[in-house]
PDB file of C-alpha atoms in Angstrom:
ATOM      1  CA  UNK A  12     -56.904 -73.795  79.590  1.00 32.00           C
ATOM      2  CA  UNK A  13     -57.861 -76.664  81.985  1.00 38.00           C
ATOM      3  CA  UNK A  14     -55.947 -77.888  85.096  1.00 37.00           C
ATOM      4  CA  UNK A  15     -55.591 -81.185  85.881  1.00 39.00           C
ATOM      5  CA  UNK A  16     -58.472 -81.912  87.507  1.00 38.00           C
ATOM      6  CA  UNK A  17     -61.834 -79.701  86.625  1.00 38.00           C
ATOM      7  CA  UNK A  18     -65.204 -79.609  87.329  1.00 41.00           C
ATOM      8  CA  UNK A  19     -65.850 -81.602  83.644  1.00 43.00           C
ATOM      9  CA  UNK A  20     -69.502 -82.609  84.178  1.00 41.00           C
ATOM     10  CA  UNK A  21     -71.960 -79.534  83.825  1.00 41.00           C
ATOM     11  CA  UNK A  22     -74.489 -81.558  82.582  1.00 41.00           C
ATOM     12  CA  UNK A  23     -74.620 -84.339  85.172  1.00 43.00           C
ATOM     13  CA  UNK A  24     -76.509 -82.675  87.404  1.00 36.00           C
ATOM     14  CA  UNK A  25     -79.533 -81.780  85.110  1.00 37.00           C
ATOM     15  CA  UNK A  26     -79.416 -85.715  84.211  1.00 45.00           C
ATOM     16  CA  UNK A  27     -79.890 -86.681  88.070  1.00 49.00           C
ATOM     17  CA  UNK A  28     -75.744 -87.038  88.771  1.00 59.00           C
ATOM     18  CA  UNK A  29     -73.725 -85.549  91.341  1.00 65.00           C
ATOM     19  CA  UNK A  30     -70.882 -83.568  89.574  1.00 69.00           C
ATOM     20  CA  UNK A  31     -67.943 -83.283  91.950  1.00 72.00           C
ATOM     21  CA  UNK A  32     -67.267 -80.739  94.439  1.00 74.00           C
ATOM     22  CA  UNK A  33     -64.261 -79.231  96.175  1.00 76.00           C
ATOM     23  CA  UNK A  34     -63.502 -81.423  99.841  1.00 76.00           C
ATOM     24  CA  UNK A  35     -64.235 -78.131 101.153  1.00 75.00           C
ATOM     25  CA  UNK A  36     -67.552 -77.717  99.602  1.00 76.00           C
ATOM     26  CA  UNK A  37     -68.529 -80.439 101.536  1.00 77.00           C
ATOM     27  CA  UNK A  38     -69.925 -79.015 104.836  1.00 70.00           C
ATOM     28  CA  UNK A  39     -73.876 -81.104 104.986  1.00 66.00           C
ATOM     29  CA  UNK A  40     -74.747 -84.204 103.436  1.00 59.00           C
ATOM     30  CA  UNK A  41     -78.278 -82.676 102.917  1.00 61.00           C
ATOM     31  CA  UNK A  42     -77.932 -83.117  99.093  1.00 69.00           C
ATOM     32  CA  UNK A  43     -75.827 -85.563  98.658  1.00 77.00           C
ATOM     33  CA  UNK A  44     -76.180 -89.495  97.373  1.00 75.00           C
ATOM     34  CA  UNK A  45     -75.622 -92.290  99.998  1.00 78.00           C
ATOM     35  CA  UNK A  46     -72.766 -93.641  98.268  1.00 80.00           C
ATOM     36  CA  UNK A  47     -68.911 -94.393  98.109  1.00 81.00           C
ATOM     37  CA  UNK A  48     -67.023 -92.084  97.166  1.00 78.00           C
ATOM     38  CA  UNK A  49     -63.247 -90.895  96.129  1.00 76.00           C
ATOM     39  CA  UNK A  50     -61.106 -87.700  97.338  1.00 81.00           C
ATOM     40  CA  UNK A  51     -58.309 -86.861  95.083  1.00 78.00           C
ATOM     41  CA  UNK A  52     -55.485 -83.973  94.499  1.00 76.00           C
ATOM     42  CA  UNK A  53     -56.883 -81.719  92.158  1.00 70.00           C
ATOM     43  CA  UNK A  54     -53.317 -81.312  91.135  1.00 69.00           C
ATOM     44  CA  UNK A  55     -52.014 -85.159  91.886  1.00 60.00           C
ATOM     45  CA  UNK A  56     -50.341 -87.924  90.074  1.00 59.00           C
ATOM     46  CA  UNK A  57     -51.118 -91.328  89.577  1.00 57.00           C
ATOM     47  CA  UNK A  58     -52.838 -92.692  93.718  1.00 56.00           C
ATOM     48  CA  UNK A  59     -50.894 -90.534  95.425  1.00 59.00           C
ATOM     49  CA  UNK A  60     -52.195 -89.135  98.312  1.00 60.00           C
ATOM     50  CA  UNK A  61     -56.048 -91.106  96.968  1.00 75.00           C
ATOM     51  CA  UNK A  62     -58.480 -91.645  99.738  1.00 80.00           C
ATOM     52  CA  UNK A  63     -61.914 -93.798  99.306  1.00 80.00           C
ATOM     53  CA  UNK A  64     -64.981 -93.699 101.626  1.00 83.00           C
ATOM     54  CA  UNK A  65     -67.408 -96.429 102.080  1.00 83.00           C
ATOM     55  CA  UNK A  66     -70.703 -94.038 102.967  1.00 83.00           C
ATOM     56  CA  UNK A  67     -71.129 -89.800 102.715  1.00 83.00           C
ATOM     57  CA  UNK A  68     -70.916 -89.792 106.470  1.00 82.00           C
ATOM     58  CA  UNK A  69     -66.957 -90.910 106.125  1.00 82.00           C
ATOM     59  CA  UNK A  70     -66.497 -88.077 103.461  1.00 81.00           C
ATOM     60  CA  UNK A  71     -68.063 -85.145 105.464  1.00 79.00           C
ATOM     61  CA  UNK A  72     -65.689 -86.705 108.669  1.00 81.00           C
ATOM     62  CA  UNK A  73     -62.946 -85.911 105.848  1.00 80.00           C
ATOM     63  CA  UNK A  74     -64.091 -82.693 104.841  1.00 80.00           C
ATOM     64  CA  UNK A  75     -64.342 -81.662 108.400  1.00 78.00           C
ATOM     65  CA  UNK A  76     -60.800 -82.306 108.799  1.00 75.00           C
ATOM     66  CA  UNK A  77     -59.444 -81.072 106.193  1.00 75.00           C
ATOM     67  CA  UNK A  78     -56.731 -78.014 106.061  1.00 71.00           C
ATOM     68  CA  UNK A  79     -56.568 -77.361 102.272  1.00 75.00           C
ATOM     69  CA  UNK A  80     -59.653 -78.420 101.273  1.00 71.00           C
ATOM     70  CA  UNK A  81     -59.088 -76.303  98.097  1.00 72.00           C
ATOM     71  CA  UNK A  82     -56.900 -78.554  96.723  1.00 74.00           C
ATOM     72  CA  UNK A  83     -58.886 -81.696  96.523  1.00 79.00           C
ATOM     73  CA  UNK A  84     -61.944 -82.786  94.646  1.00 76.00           C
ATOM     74  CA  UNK A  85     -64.290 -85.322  96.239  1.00 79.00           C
ATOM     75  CA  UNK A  86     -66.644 -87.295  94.114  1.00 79.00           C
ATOM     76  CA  UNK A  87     -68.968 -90.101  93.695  1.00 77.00           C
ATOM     77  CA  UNK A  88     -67.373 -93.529  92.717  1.00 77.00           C
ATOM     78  CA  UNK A  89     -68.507 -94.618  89.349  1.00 77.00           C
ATOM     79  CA  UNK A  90     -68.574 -98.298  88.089  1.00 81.00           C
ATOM     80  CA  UNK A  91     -68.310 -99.479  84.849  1.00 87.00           C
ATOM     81  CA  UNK A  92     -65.576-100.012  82.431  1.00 91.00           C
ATOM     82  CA  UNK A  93     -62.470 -97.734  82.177  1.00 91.00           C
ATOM     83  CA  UNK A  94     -61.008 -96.436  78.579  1.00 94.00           C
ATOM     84  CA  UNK A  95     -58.193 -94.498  78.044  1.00 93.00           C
ATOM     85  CA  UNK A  96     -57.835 -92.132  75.858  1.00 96.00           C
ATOM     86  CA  UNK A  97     -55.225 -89.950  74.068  1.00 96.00           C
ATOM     87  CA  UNK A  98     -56.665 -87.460  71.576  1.00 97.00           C
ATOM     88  CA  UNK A  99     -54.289 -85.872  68.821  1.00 97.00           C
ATOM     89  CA  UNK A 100     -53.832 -82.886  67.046  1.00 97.00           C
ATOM     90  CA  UNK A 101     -51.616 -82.053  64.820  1.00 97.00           C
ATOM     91  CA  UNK A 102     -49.596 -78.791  65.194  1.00 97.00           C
ATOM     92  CA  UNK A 103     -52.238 -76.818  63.548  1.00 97.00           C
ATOM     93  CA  UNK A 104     -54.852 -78.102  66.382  1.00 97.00           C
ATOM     94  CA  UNK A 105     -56.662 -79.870  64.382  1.00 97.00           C
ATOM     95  CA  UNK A 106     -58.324 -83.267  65.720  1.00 97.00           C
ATOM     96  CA  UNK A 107     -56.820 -85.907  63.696  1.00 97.00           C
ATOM     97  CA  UNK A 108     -57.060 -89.417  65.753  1.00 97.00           C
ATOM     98  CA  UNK A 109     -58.233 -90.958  68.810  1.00 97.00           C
ATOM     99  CA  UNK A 110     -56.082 -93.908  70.481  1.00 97.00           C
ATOM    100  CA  UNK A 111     -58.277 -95.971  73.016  1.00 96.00           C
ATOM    101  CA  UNK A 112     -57.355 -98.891  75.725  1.00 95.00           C
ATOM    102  CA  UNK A 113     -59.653-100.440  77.562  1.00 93.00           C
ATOM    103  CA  UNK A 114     -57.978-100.865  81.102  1.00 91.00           C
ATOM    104  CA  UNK A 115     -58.477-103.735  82.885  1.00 85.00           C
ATOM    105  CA  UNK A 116     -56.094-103.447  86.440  1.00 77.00           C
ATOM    106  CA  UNK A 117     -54.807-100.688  87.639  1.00 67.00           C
ATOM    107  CA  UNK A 118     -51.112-100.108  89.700  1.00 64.00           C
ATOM    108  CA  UNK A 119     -49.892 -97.334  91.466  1.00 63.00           C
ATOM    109  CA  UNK A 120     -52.487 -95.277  89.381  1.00 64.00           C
ATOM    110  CA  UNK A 121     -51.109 -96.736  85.471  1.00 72.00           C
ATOM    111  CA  UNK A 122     -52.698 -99.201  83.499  1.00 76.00           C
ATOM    112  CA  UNK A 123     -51.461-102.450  84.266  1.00 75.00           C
ATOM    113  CA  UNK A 124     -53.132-104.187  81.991  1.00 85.00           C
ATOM    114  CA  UNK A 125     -55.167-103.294  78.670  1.00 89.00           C
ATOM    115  CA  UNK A 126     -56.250-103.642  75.629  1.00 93.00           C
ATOM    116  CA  UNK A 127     -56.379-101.645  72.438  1.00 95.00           C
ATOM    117  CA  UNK A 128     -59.482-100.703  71.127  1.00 96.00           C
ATOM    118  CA  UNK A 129     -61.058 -99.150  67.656  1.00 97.00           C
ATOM    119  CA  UNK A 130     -61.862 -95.725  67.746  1.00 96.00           C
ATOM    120  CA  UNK A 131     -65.309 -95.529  66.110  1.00 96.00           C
ATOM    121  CA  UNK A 132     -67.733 -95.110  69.165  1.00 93.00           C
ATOM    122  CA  UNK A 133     -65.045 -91.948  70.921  1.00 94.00           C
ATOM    123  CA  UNK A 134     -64.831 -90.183  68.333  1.00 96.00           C
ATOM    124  CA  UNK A 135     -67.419 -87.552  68.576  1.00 94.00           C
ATOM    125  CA  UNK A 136     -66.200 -87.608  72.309  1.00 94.00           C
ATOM    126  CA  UNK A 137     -62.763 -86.916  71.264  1.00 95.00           C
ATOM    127  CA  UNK A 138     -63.648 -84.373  68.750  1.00 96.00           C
ATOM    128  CA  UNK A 139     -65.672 -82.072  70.940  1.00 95.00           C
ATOM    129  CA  UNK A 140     -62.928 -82.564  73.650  1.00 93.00           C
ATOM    130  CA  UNK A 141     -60.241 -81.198  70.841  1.00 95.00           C
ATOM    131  CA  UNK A 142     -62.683 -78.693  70.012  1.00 95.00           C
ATOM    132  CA  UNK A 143     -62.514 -77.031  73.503  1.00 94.00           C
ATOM    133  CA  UNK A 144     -58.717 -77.612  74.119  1.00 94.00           C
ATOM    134  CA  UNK A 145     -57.259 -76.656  70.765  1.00 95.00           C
ATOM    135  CA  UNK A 146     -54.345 -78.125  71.998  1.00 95.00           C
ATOM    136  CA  UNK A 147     -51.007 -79.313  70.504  1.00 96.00           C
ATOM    137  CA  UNK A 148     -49.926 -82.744  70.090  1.00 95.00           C
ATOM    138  CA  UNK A 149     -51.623 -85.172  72.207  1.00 94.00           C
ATOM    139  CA  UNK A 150     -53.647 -85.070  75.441  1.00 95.00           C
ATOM    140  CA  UNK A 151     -54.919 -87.785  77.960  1.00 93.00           C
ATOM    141  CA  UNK A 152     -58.406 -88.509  79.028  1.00 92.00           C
ATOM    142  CA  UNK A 153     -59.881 -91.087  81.109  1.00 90.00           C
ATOM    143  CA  UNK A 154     -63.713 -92.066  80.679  1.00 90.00           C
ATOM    144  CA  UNK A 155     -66.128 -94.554  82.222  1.00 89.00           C
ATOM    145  CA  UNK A 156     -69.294 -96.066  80.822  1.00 89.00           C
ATOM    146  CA  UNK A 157     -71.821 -97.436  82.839  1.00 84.00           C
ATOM    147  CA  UNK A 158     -75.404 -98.012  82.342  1.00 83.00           C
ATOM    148  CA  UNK A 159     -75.963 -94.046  83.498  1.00 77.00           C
ATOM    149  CA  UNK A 160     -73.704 -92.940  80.488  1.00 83.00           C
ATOM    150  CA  UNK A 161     -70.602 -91.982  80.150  1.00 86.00           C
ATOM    151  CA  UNK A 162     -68.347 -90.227  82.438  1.00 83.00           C
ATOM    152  CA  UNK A 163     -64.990 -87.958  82.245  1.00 85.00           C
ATOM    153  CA  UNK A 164     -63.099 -88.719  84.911  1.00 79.00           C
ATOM    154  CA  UNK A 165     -59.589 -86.857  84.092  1.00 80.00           C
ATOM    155  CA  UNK A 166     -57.880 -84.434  81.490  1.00 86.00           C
ATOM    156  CA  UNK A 167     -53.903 -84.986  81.268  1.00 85.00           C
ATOM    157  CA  UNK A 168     -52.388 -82.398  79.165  1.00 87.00           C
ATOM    158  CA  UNK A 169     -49.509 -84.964  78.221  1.00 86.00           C
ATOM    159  CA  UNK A 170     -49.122 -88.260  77.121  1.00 87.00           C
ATOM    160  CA  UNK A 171     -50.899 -90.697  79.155  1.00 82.00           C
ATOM    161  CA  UNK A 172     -48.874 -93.717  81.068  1.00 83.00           C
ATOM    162  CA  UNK A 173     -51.436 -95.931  79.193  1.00 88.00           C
ATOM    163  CA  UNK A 174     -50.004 -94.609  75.427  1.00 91.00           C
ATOM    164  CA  UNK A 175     -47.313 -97.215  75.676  1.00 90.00           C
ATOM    165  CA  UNK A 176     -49.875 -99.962  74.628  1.00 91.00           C
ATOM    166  CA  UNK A 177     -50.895 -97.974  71.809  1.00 93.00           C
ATOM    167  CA  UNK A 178     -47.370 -97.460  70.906  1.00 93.00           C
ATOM    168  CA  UNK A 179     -46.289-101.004  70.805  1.00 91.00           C
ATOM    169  CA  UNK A 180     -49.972-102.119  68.853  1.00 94.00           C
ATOM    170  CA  UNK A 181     -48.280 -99.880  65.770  1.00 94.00           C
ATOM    171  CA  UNK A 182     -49.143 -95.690  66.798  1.00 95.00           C
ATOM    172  CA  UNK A 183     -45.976 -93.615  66.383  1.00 96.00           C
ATOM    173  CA  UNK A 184     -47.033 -90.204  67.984  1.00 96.00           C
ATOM    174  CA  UNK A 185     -43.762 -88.733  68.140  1.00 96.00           C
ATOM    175  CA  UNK A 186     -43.099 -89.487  64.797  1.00 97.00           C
ATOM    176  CA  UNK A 187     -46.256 -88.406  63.880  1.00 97.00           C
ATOM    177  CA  UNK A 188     -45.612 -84.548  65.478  1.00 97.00           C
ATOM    178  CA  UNK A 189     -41.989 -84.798  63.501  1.00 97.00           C
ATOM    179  CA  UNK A 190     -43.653 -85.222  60.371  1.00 98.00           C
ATOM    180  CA  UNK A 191     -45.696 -82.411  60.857  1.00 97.00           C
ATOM    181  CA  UNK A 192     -43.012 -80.339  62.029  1.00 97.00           C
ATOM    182  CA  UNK A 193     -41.525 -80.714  58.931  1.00 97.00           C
ATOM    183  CA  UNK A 194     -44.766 -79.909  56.890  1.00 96.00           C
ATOM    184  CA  UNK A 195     -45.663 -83.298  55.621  1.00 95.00           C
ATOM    185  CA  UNK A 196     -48.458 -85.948  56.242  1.00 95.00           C
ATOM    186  CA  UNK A 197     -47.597 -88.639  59.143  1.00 96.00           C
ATOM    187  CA  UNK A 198     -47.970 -92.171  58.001  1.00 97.00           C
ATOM    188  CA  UNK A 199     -51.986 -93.337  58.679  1.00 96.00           C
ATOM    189  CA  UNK A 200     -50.175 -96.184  60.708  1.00 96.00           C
ATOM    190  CA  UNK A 201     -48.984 -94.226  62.962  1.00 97.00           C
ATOM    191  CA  UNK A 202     -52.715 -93.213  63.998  1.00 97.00           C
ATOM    192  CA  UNK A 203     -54.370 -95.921  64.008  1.00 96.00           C
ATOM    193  CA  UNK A 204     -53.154 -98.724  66.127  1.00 96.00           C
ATOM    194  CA  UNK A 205     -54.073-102.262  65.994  1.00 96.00           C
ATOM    195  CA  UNK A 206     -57.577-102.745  67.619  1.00 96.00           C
ATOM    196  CA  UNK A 207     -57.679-106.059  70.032  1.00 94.00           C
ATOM    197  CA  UNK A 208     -54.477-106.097  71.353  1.00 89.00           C
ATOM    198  CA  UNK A 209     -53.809-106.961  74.719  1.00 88.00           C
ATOM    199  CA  UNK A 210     -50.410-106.842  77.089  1.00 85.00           C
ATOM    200  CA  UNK A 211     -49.789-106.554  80.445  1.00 79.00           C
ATOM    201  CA  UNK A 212     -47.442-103.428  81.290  1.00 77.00           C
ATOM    202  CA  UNK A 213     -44.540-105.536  82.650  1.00 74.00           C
ATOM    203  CA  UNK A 214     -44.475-107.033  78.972  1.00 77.00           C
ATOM    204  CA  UNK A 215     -43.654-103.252  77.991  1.00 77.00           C
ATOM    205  CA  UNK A 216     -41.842-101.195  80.238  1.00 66.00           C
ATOM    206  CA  UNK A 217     -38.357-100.975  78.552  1.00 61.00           C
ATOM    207  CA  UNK A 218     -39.471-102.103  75.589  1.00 56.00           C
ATOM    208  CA  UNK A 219     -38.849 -98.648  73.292  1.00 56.00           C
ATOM    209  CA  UNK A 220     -35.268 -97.473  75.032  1.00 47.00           C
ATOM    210  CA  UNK A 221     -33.302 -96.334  72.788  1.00 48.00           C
ATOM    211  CA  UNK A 222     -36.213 -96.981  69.621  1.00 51.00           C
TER     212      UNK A 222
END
C-alpha cells in the first residue's frame, strides 16, 4: 500500500517539476529551483510540526540540521487552488464516486472553509487513483491546479476532515458502506452531493452528533 506521505509525482520531473525529496536528500542546492518551499512529517497530521522556507538556501540550513531526516519530506510550494477529495469504493473496490470541495482557508491543517463541487473534471483522476489503491470504503486526497497542471499533494487512507461539507451538502458515506454490507445498492444521493455549496466549518462541527 501507500503511507501517508509518498513520493506521488514520477512524472513531474520529465515535465520540468521538482518531485519531492526526503529532508535528508537534501545535501547541495546544485539542482534545485530557487523557490519557497515546505518540510513536512512524512507520517504527520494536520500542521503539526510544518515548517516553510522563503529561499533553497533556508531549506539546505534545515536539512543540515536535521536528526531524522528520514522522516520528513521537503518540497516545492505550489500555488493555485486547493480541492479535496474523497474517492469511494464500495466493498468490492470498485470506484463508484468522487466527492470534491474546493478549500478556501485553512486551520490547524482542516478546511475551514469550502465549497462543494461537481465531480465531472476528477474523475479520471479519481479513477486511476482507485485503480492503484483498490482500497475499501473511502480515501482522502488533496490536489492543486495551477497553470503547470495539476498536483497530488497528499493520500489519507481515511476519511478526510474536509468530508463533513460533503456530508451536510446530502453524501451519506457511512450509510452508503452499510448498504453494501448488506448486499444492496446505496441510495445515488448519498454519492453525489449538492455541487455549490458553501459553509464555513464552525457552521458544522457538531452538527451530525448523535445523526
Amino acid at each position: 500500500m501507500c503511507a501517508r506521505r509518498f513520493s506521488p509525482w514520477g512524472d513531474r520531473t520529465r515535465r520540468g517539476q521538482t518531485p519531492p525529496r526526503r529532508l535528508s536528500e537534501v545535501t547541495i542546492t546544485e539542482g534545485l529551483p530557487e523557490t519557497a518551499w515546505i518540510v513536512k512529517a512524512r507520517r504527520g497530521r494536520g500542521s503539526r510540526g510544518l515548517r516553510r522556507h522563503s529561499t533553497t538556501a533556508e531549506l539546505l540550513a534545515d536539512a543540515k540540521g536535521a536528526a531524522d531526516g528520514d522522516q520528513w519530506i521537503a518540497q516545492p510550494v505550489v500555488e493555485g487552488t486547493h480541492f479535496s477529495i474523497d474517492v469511494v469504493n464500495d466493498l468490492d473496490r470498485t470506484f463508484r464516486a468522487a466527492l470534491v470541495r474546493e478549500k478556501h482557508e485553512m486551520c490547524n491543517g482542516e478546511a475551514a472553509r469550502a465549497t462543494t463541487v461537481a465531480p465531472d473534471r476528477f474523475l479520471g483522476l479519481a479513477a486511476a487513483l482507485s485503480a492503484v489503491t483498490r482500497h475499501q470504503g473511502c480515501i482522502d486526497i488533496d490536489i492543486v491546479e495551477s497553470p503547470e497542471g495539476t498536483t497530488l499533494l497528499d493520500v489519507n487512507l481515511r476519511f478526510g476532515g474536509a468530508y463533513i461539507y460533503s456530508h451536510a451538502a446530502g453524501a451519506n458515506i457511512p450509510a452508503a458502506l452499510i448498504a453494501w454490507r448488506a448486499g444492496i445498492d446505496p441510495d445515488p444521493t448519498w454519492l453525489t452531493p449538492t455541487p455549490g455549496w458553501t459553509r464555513d466549518r464552525s457552521d458544522l462541527d457538531g452538527a451530525f452528533v448523535g445523526e
